[in-house]
Structure formats: structure tokens, C-alpha cells
PDB file of C-alpha atoms and ligand atoms in Angstrom:
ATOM      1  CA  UNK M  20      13.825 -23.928 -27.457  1.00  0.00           C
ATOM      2  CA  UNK M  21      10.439 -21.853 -28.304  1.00  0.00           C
ATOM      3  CA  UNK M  22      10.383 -20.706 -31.875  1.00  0.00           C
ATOM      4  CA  UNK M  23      11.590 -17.310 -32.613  1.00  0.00           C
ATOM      5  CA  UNK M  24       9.059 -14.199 -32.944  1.00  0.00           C
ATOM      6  CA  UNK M  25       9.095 -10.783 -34.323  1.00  0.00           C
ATOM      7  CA  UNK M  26       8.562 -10.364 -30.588  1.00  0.00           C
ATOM      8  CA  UNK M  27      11.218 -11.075 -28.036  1.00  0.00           C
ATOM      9  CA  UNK M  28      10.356 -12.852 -24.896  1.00  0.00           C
ATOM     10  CA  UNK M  29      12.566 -12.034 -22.155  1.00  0.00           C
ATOM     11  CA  UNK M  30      12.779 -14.022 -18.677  1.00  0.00           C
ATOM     12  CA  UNK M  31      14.149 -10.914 -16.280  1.00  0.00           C
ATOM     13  CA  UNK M  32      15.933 -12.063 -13.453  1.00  0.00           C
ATOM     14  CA  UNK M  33      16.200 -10.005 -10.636  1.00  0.00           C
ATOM     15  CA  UNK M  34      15.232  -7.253  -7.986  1.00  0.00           C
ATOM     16  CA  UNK M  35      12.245  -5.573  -6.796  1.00  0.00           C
ATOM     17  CA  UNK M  36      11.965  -3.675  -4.130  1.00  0.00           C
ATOM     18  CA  UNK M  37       9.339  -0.542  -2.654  1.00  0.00           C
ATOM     19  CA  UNK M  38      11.177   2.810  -3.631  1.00  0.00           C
ATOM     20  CA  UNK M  39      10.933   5.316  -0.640  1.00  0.00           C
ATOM     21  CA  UNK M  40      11.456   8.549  -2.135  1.00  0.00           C
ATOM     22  CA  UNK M  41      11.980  11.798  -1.172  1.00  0.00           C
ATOM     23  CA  UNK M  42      12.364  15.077  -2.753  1.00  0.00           C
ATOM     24  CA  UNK M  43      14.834  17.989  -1.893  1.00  0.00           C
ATOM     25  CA  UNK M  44      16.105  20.682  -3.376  1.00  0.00           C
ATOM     26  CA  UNK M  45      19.988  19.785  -1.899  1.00  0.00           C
ATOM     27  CA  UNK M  46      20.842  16.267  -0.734  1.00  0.00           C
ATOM     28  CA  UNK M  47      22.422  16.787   3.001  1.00  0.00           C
ATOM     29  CA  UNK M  48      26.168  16.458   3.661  1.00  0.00           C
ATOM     30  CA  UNK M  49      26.964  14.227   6.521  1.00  0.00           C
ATOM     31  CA  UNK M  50      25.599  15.307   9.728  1.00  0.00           C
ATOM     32  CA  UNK M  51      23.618  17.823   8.196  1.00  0.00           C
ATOM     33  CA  UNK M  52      19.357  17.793   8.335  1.00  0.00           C
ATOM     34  CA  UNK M  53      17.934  19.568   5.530  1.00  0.00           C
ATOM     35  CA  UNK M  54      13.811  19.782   4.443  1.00  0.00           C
ATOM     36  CA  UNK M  55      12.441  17.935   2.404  1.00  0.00           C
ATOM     37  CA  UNK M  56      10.067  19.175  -0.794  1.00  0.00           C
ATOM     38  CA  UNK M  57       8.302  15.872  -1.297  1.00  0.00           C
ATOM     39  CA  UNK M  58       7.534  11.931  -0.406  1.00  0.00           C
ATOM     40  CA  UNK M  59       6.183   9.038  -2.160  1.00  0.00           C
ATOM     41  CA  UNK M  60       5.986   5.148  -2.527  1.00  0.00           C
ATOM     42  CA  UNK M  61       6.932   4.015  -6.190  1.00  0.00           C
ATOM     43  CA  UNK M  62       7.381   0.351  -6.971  1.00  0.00           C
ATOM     44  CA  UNK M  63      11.115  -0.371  -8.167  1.00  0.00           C
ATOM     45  CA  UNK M  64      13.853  -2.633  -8.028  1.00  0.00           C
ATOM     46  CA  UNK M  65      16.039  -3.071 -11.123  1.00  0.00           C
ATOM     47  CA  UNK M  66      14.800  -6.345 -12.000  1.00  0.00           C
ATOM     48  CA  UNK M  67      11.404  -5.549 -11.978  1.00  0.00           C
ATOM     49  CA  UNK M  68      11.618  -2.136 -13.605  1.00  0.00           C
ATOM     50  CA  UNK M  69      13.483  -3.271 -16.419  1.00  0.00           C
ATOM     51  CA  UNK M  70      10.759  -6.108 -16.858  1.00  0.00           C
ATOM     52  CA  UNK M  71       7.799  -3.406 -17.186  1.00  0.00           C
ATOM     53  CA  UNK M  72      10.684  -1.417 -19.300  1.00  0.00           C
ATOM     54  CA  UNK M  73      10.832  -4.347 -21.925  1.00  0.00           C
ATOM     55  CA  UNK M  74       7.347  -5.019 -21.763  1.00  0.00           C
ATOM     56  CA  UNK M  75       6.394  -1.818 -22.271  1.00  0.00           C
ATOM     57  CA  UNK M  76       8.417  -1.219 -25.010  1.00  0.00           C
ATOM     58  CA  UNK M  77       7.192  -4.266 -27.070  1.00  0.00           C
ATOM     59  CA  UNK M  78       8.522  -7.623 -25.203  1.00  0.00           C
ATOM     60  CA  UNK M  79       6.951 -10.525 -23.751  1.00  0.00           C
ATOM     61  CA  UNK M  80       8.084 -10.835 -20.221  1.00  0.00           C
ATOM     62  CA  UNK M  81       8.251 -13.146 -17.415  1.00  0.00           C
ATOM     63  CA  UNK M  82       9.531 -12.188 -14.222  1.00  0.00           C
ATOM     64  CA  UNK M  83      11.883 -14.312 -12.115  1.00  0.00           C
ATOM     65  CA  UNK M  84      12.105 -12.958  -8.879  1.00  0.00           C
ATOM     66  CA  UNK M  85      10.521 -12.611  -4.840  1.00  0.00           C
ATOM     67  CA  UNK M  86       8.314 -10.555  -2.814  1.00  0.00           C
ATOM     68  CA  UNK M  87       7.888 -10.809   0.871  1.00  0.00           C
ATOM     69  CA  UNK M  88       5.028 -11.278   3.168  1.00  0.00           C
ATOM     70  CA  UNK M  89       4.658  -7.502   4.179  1.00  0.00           C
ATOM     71  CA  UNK M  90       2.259  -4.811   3.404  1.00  0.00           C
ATOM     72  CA  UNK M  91       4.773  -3.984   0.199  1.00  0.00           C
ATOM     73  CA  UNK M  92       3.960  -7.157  -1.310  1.00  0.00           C
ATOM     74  CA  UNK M  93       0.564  -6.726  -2.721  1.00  0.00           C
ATOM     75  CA  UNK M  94       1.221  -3.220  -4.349  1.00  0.00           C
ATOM     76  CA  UNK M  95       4.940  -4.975  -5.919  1.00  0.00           C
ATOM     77  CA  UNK M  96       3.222  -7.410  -7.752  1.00  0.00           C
ATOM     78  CA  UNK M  97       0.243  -5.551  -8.908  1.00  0.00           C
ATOM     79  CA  UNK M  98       2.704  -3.220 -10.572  1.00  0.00           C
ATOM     80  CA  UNK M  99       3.998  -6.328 -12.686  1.00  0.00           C
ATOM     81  CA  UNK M 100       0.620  -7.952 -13.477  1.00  0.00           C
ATOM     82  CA  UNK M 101      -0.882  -4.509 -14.360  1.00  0.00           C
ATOM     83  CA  UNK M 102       1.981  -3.930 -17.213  1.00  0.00           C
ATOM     84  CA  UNK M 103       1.587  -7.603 -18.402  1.00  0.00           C
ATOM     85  CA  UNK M 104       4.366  -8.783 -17.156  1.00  0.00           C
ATOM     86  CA  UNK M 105       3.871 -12.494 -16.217  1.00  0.00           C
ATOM     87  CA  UNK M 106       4.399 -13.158 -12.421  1.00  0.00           C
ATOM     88  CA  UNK M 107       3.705 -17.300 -12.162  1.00  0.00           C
ATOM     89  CA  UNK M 108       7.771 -16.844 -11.094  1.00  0.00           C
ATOM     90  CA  UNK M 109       7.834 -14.348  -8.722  1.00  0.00           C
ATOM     91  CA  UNK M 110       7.741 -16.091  -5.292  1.00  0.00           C
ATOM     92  CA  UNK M 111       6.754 -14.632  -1.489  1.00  0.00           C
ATOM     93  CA  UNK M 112       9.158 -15.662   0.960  1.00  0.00           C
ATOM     94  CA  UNK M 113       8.416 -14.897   4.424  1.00  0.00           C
ATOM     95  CA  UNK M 114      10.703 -11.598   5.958  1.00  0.00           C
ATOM     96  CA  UNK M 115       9.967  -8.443   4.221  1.00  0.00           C
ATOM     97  CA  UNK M 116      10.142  -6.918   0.734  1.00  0.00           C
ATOM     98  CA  UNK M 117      13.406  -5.010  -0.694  1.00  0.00           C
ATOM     99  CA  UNK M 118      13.170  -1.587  -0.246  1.00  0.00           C
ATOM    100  CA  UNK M 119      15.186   1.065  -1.578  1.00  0.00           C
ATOM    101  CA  UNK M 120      15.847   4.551   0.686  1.00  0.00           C
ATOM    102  CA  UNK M 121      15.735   7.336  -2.455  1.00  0.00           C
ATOM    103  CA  UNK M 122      16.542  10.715  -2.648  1.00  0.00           C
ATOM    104  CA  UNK M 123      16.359  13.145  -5.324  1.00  0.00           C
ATOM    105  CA  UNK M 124      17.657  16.623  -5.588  1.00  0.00           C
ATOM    106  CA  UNK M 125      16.491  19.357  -7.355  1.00  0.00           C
ATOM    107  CA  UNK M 126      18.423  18.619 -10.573  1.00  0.00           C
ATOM    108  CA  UNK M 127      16.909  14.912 -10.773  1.00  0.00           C
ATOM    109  CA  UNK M 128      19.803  13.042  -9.791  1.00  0.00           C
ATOM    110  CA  UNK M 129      19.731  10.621  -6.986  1.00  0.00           C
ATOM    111  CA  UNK M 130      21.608   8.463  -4.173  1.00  0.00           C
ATOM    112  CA  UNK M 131      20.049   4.956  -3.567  1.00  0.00           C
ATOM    113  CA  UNK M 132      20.205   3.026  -0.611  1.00  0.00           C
ATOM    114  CA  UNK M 133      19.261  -0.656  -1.053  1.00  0.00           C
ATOM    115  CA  UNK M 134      17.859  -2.736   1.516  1.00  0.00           C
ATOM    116  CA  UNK M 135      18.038  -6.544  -0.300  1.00  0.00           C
ATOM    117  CA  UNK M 136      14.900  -8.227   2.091  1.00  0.00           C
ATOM    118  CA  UNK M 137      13.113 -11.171  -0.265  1.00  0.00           C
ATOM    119  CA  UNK M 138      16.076 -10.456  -3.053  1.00  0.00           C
ATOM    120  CA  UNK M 139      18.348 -12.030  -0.976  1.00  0.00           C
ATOM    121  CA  UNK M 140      16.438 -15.141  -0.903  1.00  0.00           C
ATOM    122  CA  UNK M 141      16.532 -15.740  -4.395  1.00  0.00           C
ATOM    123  CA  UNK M 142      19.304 -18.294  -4.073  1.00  0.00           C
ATOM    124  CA  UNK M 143      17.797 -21.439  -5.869  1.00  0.00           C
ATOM    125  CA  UNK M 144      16.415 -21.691  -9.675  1.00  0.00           C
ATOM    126  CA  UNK M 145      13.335 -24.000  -9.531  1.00  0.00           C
ATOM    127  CA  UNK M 146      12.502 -26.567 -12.464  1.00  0.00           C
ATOM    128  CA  UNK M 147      10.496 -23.634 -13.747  1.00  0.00           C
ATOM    129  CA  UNK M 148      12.671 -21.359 -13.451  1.00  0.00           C
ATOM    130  CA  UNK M 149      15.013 -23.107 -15.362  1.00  0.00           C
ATOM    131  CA  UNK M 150      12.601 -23.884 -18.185  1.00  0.00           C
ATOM    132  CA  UNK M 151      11.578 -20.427 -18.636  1.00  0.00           C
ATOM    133  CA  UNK M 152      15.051 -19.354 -19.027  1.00  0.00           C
ATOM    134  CA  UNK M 153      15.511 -21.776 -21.687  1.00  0.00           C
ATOM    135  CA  UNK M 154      12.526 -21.013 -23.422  1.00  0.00           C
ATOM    136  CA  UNK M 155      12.955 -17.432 -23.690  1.00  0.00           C
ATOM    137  CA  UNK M 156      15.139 -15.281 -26.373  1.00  0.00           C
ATOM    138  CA  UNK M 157      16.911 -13.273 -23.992  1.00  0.00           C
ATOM    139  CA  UNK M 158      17.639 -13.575 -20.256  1.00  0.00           C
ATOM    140  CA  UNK M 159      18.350 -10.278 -18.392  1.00  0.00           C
ATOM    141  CA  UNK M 160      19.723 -10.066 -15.325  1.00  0.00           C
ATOM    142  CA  UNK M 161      21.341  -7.219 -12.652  1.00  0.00           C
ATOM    143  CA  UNK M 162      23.079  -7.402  -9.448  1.00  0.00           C
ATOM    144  CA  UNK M 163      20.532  -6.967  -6.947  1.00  0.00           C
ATOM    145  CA  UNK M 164      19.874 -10.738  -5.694  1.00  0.00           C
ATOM    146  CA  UNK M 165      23.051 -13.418  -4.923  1.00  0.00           C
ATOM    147  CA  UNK M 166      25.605 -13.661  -7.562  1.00  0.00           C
ATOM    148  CA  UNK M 167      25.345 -17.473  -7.744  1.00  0.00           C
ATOM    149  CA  UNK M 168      22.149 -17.355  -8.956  1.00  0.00           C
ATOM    150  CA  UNK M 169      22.674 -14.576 -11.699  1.00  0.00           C
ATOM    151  CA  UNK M 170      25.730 -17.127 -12.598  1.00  0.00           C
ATOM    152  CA  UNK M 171      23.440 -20.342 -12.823  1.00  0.00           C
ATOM    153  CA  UNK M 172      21.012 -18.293 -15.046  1.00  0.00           C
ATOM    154  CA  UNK M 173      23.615 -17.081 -17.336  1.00  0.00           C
ATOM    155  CA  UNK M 174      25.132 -20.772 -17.733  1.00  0.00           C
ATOM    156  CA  UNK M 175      21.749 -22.461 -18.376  1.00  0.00           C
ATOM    157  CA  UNK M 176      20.696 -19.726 -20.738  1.00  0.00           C
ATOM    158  CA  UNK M 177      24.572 -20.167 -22.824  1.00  0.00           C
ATOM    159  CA  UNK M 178      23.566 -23.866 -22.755  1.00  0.00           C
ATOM    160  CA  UNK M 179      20.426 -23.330 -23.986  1.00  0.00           C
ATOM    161  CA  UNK M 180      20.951 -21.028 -26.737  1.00  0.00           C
ATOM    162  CA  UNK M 181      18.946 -17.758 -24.879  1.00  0.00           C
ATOM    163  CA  UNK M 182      21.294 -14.248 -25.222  1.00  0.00           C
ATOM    164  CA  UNK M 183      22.382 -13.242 -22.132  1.00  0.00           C
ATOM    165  CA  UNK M 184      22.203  -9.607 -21.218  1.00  0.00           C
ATOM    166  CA  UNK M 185      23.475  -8.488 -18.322  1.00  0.00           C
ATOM    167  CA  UNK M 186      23.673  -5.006 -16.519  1.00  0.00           C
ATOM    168  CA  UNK M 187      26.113  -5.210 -13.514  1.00  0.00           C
ATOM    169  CA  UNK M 188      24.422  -3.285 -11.459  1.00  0.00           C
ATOM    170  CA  UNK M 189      25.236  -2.174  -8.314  1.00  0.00           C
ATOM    171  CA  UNK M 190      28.904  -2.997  -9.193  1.00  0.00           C
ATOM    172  CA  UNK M 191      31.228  -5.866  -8.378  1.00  0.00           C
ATOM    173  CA  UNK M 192      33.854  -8.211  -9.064  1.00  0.00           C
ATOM    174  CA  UNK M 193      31.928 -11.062 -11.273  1.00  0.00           C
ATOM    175  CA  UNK M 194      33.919 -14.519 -11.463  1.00  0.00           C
ATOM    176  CA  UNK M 195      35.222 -14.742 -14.778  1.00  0.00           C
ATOM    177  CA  UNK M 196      32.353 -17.693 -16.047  1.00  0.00           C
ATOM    178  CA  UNK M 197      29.510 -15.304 -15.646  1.00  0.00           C
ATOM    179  CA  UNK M 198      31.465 -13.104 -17.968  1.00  0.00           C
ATOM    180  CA  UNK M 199      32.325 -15.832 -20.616  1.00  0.00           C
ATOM    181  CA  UNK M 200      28.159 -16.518 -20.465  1.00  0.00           C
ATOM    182  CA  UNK M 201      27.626 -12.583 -20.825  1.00  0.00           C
ATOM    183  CA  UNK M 202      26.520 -11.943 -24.835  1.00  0.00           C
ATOM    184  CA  UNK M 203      25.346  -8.179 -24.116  1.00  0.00           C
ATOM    185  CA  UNK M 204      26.505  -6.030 -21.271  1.00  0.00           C
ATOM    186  CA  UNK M 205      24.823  -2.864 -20.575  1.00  0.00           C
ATOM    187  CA  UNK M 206      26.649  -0.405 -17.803  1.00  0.00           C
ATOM    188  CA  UNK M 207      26.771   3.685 -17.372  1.00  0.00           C
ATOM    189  CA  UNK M 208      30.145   5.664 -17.686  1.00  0.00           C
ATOM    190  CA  UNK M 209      31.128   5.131 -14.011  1.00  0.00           C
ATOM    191  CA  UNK M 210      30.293   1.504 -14.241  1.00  0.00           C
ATOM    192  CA  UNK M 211      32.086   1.336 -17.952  1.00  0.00           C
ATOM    193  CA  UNK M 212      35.145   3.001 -15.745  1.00  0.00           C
ATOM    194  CA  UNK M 213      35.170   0.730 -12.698  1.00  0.00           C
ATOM    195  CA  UNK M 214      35.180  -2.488 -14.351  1.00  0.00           C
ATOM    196  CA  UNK M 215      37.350  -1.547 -16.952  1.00  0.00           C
ATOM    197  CA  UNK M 216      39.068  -4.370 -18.988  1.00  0.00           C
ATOM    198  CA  UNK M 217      36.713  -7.136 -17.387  1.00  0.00           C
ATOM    199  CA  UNK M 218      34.124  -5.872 -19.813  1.00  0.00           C
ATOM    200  CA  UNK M 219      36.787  -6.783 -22.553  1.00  0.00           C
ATOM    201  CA  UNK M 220      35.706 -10.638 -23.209  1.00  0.00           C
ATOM    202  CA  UNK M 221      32.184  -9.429 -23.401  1.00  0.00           C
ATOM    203  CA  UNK M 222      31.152  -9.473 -27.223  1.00  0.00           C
ATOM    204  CA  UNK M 223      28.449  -6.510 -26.915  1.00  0.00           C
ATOM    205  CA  UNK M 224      29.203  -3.673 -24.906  1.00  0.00           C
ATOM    206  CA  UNK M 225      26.540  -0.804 -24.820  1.00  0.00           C
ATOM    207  CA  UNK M 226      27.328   2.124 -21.921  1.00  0.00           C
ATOM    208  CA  UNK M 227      24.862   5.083 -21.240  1.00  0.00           C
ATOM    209  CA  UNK M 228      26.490   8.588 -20.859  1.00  0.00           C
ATOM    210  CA  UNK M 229      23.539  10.028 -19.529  1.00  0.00           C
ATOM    211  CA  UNK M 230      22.867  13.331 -21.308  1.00  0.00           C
ATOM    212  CA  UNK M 231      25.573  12.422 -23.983  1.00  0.00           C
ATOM    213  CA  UNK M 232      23.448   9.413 -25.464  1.00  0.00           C
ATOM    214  CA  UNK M 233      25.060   5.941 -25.420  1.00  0.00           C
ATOM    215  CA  UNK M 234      27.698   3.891 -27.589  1.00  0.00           C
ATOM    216  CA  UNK M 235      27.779   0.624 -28.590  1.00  0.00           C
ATOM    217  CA  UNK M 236      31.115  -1.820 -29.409  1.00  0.00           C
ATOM    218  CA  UNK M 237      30.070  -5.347 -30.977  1.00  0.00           C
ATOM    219  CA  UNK M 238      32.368  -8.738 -31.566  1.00  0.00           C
ATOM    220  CA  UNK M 239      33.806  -7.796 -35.109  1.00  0.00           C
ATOM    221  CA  UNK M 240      35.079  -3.892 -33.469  1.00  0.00           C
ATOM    222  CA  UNK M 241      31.903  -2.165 -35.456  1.00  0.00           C
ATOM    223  CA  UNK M 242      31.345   0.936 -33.043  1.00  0.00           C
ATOM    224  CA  UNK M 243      28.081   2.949 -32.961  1.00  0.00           C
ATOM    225  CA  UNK M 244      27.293   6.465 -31.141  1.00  0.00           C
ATOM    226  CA  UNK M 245      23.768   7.157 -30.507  1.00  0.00           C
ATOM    227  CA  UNK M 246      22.804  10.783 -28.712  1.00  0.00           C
ATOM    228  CA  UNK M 247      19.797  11.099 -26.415  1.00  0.00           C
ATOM    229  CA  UNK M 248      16.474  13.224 -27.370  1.00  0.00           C
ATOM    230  CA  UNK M 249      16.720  16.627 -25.419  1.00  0.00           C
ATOM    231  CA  UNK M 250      14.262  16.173 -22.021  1.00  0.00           C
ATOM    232  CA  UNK M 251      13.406  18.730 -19.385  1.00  0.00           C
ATOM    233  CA  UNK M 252      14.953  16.252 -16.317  1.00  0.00           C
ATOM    234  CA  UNK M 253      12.644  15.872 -13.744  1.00  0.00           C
ATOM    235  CA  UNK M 254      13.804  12.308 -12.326  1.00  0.00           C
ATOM    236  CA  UNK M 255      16.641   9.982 -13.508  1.00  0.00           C
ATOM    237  CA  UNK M 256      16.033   6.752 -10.991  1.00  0.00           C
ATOM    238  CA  UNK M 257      14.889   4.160 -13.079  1.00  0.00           C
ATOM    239  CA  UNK M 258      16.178   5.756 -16.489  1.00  0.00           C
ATOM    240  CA  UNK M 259      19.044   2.562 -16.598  1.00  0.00           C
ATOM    241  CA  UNK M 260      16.578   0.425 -16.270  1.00  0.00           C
ATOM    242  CA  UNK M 261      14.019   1.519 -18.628  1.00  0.00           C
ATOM    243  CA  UNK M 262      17.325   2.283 -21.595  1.00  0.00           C
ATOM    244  CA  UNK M 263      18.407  -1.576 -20.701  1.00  0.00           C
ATOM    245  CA  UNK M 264      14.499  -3.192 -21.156  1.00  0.00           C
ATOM    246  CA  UNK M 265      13.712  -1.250 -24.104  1.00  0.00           C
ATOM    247  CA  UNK M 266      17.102  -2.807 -25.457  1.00  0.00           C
ATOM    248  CA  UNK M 267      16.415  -6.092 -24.719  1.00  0.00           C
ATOM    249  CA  UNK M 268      12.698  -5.888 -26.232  1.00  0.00           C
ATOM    250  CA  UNK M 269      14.567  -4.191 -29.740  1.00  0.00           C
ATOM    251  CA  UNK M 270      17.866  -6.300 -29.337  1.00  0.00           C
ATOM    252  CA  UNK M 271      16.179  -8.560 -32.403  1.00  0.00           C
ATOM    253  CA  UNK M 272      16.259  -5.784 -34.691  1.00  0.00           C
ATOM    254  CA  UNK M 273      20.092  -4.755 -34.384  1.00  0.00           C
ATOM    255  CA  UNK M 274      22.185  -2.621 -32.541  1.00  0.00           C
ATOM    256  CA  UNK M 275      21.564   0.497 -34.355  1.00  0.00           C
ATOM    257  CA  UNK M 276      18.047   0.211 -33.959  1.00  0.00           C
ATOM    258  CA  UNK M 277      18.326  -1.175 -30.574  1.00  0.00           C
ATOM    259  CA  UNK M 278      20.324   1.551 -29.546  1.00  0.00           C
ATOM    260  CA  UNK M 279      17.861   4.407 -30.549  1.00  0.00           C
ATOM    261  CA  UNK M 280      15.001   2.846 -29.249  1.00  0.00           C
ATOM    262  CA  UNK M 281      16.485   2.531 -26.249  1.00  0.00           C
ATOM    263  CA  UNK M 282      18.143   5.683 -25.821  1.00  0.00           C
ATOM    264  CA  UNK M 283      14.466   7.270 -26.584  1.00  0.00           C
ATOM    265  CA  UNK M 284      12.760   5.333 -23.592  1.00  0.00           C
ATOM    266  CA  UNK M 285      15.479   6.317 -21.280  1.00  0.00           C
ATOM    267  CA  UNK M 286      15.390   9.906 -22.207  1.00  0.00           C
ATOM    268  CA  UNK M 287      11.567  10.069 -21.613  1.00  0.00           C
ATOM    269  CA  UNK M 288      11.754   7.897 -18.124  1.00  0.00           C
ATOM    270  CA  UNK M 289      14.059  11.290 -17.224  1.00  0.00           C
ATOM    271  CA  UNK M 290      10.683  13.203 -17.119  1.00  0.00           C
ATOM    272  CA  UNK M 291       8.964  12.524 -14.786  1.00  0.00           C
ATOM    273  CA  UNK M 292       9.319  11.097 -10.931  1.00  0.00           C
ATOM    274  CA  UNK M 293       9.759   7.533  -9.761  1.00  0.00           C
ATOM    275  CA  UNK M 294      11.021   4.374 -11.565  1.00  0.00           C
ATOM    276  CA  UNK M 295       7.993   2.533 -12.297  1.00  0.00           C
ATOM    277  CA  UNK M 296       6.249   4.910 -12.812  1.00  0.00           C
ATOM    278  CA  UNK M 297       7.972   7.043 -15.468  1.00  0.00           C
ATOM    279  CA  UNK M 298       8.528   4.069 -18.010  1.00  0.00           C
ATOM    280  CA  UNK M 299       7.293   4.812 -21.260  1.00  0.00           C
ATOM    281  CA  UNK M 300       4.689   2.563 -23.282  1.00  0.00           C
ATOM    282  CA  UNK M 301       5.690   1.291 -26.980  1.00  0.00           C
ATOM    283  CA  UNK M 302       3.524   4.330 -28.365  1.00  0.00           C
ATOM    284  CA  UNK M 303       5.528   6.994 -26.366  1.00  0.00           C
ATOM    285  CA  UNK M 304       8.456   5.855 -27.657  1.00  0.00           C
ATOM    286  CA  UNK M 305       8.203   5.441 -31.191  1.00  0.00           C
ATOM    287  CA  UNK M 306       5.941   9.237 -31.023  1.00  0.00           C
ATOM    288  CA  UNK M 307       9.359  10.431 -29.682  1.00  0.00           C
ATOM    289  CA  UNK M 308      12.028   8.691 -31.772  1.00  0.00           C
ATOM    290  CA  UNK M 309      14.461  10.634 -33.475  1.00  0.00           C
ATOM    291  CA  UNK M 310      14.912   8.978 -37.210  1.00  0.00           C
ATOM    292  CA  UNK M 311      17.462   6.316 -37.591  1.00  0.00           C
TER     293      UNK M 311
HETATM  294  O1  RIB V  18      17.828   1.640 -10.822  1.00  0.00           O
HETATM  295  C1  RIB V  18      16.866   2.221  -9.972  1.00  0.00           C
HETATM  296  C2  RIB V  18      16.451   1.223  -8.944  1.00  0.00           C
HETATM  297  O2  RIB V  18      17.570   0.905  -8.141  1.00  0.00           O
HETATM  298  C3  RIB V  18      15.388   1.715  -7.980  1.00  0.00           C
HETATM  299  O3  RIB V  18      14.080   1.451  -8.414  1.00  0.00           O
HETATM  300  C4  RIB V  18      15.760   1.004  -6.677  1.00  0.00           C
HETATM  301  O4  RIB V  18      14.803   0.130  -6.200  1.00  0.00           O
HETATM  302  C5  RIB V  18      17.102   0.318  -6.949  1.00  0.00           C
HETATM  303  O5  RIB V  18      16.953  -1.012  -7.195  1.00  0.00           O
END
């Protein structure tokens, strides 16, 4: 295993797709057509945002993950490269790139439509893969490409001796290994509510309550309530992902810490439009951290 730094290195496995979003001051019931206020083209995916999220707040970050052969590609991975997130894992299969159908009302929340593409392919770990797994600190992971591979990651990390953190996102029912490899699981209210007691055997449990901050639960019942820094709300797609990067890059420095760190960059990712492009830098966050 690589020595330990004052700076985490993360290996993020997962998603990342083109967001398609669009802007409107009332999201249509079925049936119903309604105009729209605005469109644009903003690199996303869980996986990868939470990769620029950690790297951005402080991590170093490799990217484990696929792109396809269509005119998304190019624009995906410059995203990653130009936040320093290391790509030499991120694969093009042919087929096209995940995209994700967005739309935001006029009170910045959103409904997400997720078209898998290249995600779904993601159904082997290569040598390399494996290697920078077990070289890294953490391993962080979401639901957007096949379970079986999320559950091969999380074993070799556990072998290996790299955290797992995991945010089950979108939700399902996860086999009950994948939860005995889970160290740090990271899910919102409604996801804290739907899976209920299978979050039990999981030995850190953080949940975001969007406006109302986040709390933490650890392995010897030590609880922790952190609220969220007061933000005009322009946008929250993406704010999950930035709270659960920023976590892992600060998960070295404790909970508490952690926590408020996180909380911060999730807050700020509220204010303005798109997922990758509303993630805060290091700088932006600790100018807008409330004291411990
Ligand atoms: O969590 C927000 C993300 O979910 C979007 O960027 C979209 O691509 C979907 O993966």
C-alpha cells in the first residue's frame, strides 16, 4: 500500500455522463408542455463530479470510469484533466456517452433522468484498475455503473486496507457483502429513509438534510450535527456530489472536520447552475467556512 499523506488520494469509481439541462420556472405535470427559461450542456455524472469535488477540495484523484466514442466524449474528459483529476483509467468504449435529461425549476431543485450509455460498460476491473484501488486511501464509489463492479471494488479495497466510501446513489437493494466492505456511507434524507436499517452494519453513516446541514453516526454511537452556511439557491444538481468529494478529500482529518468542510462545499455548489461547474476550489471553501 502507498504511504500515507497529509493528502488523501482517492480512486473514484463511477459515472459520467453530459448533463442536458434546462431551466423553467415550473417543472410540467404529466401531459402538460410548459416553456422553458434556459438550456445548457454541463459535464456531470456522479462519479466524475465527485472526483473534481475531492480534487478540488484538496485530494489527489484518479478516475476509474468510461466515455464513449461520441461528440460528448472529448468535452467529458477535458472537464477531468482540466481539474487535475488523473484520467490514465477512464476508458472509451464504442456506443455513446451517459447522458443525463435535467431539469430545474425556479426554486433550484431538480428531476434527473439518467441515460447509463459507456457506464454500463464498466463491468470488468483491469490489472490497473485494481492496483490503483489498492494504492489509494479511499475508494469512492456511487450507483451509476453495474453493481458487480462497485462490489469487486469495495472487496479489493477491504482487502487491501483502502476506506471504502460509498454513496448509494440512485437507490437500490445492495447484496449484503458490499455493505460489510462499506466503511463510510454517505446518503440524503430520502435515501437515509428508503434504505433504512440496511445502513445499520455500516460503521460511518453521514446523511445530508439539504438546508438543515448534515449528521454524522460513527462505530462507537458518537453522533455529530453539522448545519449548512446560509446560500441564495440557484442550483442544487451536483450539491451531493460535491458534499460527498469534499468528505472524502477531509475524511483524514475526522468527522467533525470532515463534516464542516463538506457541508461548506455543498452549500456553495447550491449557487450557482450545473454540476461541474458549480464545484468549489479548496480556497472557496475554507474563505467560506463557518469555525469549527
Ligand atoms: O448528482 C447529480 C448528477 O446525477 C448529475 O450530474 C447527473 O449526471 C446524474 O448523474
Amino acid at each position: 500500500m502507498a504511504e500515507k499523506t497529509d493528502v488523501a488520494s482517492i480512486a473514484v469509481l463511477g459515472s459520467i455522463n453530459m448533463d442536458l439541462v434546462t431551466t423553467t420556472d415550473r417543472r410540467p405535470v404529466p401531459g402538460e408542455t410548459v416553456l422553458g427559461t434556459g438550456f445548457a450542456m454541463v459535464p456531470g455524472g456522479k462519479g466524475s463530479n465527485q472526483a473534481i469535488a475531492a480534487r478540488r477540495a484538496g485530494g489527489a484523484v484518479q478516475f476509474l470510469g468510461a466515455v464513449g466514442d461520441d461528440v460528448f466524449a472529448d468535452e467529458l474528459r477535458r472537464v477531468l484533466t482540466d481539474s487535475g483529476v488523473g484520467v490514465e483509467r477512464l476508458r472509451t468504449v464504442d456506443g455513446p456517452s451517459g447522458v443525463a435529461a435535467i431539469v430545474v425549476d425556479g426554486g433550484g431543485e431538480n428531476s434527473i433522468i439518467v441515460v447509463g450509455g459507456a457506464n454500463a460498460r464498466m463491468t470488468e476491473l483491469t490489472d490497473a484498475d485494481l492496483a490503483a484501488i489498492a494504492g489509494a486511501d479511499i475508494l469512492l464509489c456511487q450507483l451509476e455503473i453495474p453493481l458487480d463492479t462497485v462490489a469487486a471494488a469495495a472487496r479489493h479495497a477491504r482487502a487491501n486496507g483502502t476506506t471504502v466510501v460509498l454513496n448509494p446513489s440512485p437507490t437500490q437493494d445492495l447484496p449484503a457483502e458490499l455493505w460489510a466492505n462499506i466503511d463510510v456511507a454517505v446518503v440524503n434524507s430520502g435515501e437515509a429513509e428508503q434504505l433504512g436499517s440496511a445502513l445499520d452494519p455500516v460503521a460511518h453513516l453521514v446523511v445530508t438534510r439539504g438546508a438543515d446541514g448534515a449528521t454524522y453516526r460513527g462505530p462507537d454511537g458518537k453522533e455529530l450535527s453539522q448545519p449548512s452556511p446560509r446560500v441564495d439557491v440557484i442550483d442544487t444538481t451536483g450539491a451531493g456530489d460535491t458534499f460527498t468529494g469534499a468528505l472524502a478529500a477531509a475524511w483524514h482529518r475526522g468527522p467533525e472536520y470532515a463534516l464542516n468542510w463538506a457541508g461548506t462545499a455543498g452549500a456553495l455548489a447550491t449557487t450557482k447552475l450545473g454540476a461541474s461547474s458549480s464545484i468549489p476550489t479548496a480556497d472557496e471553501i475554507r474563505t467560506a467556512l463557518p469555525a469549527n
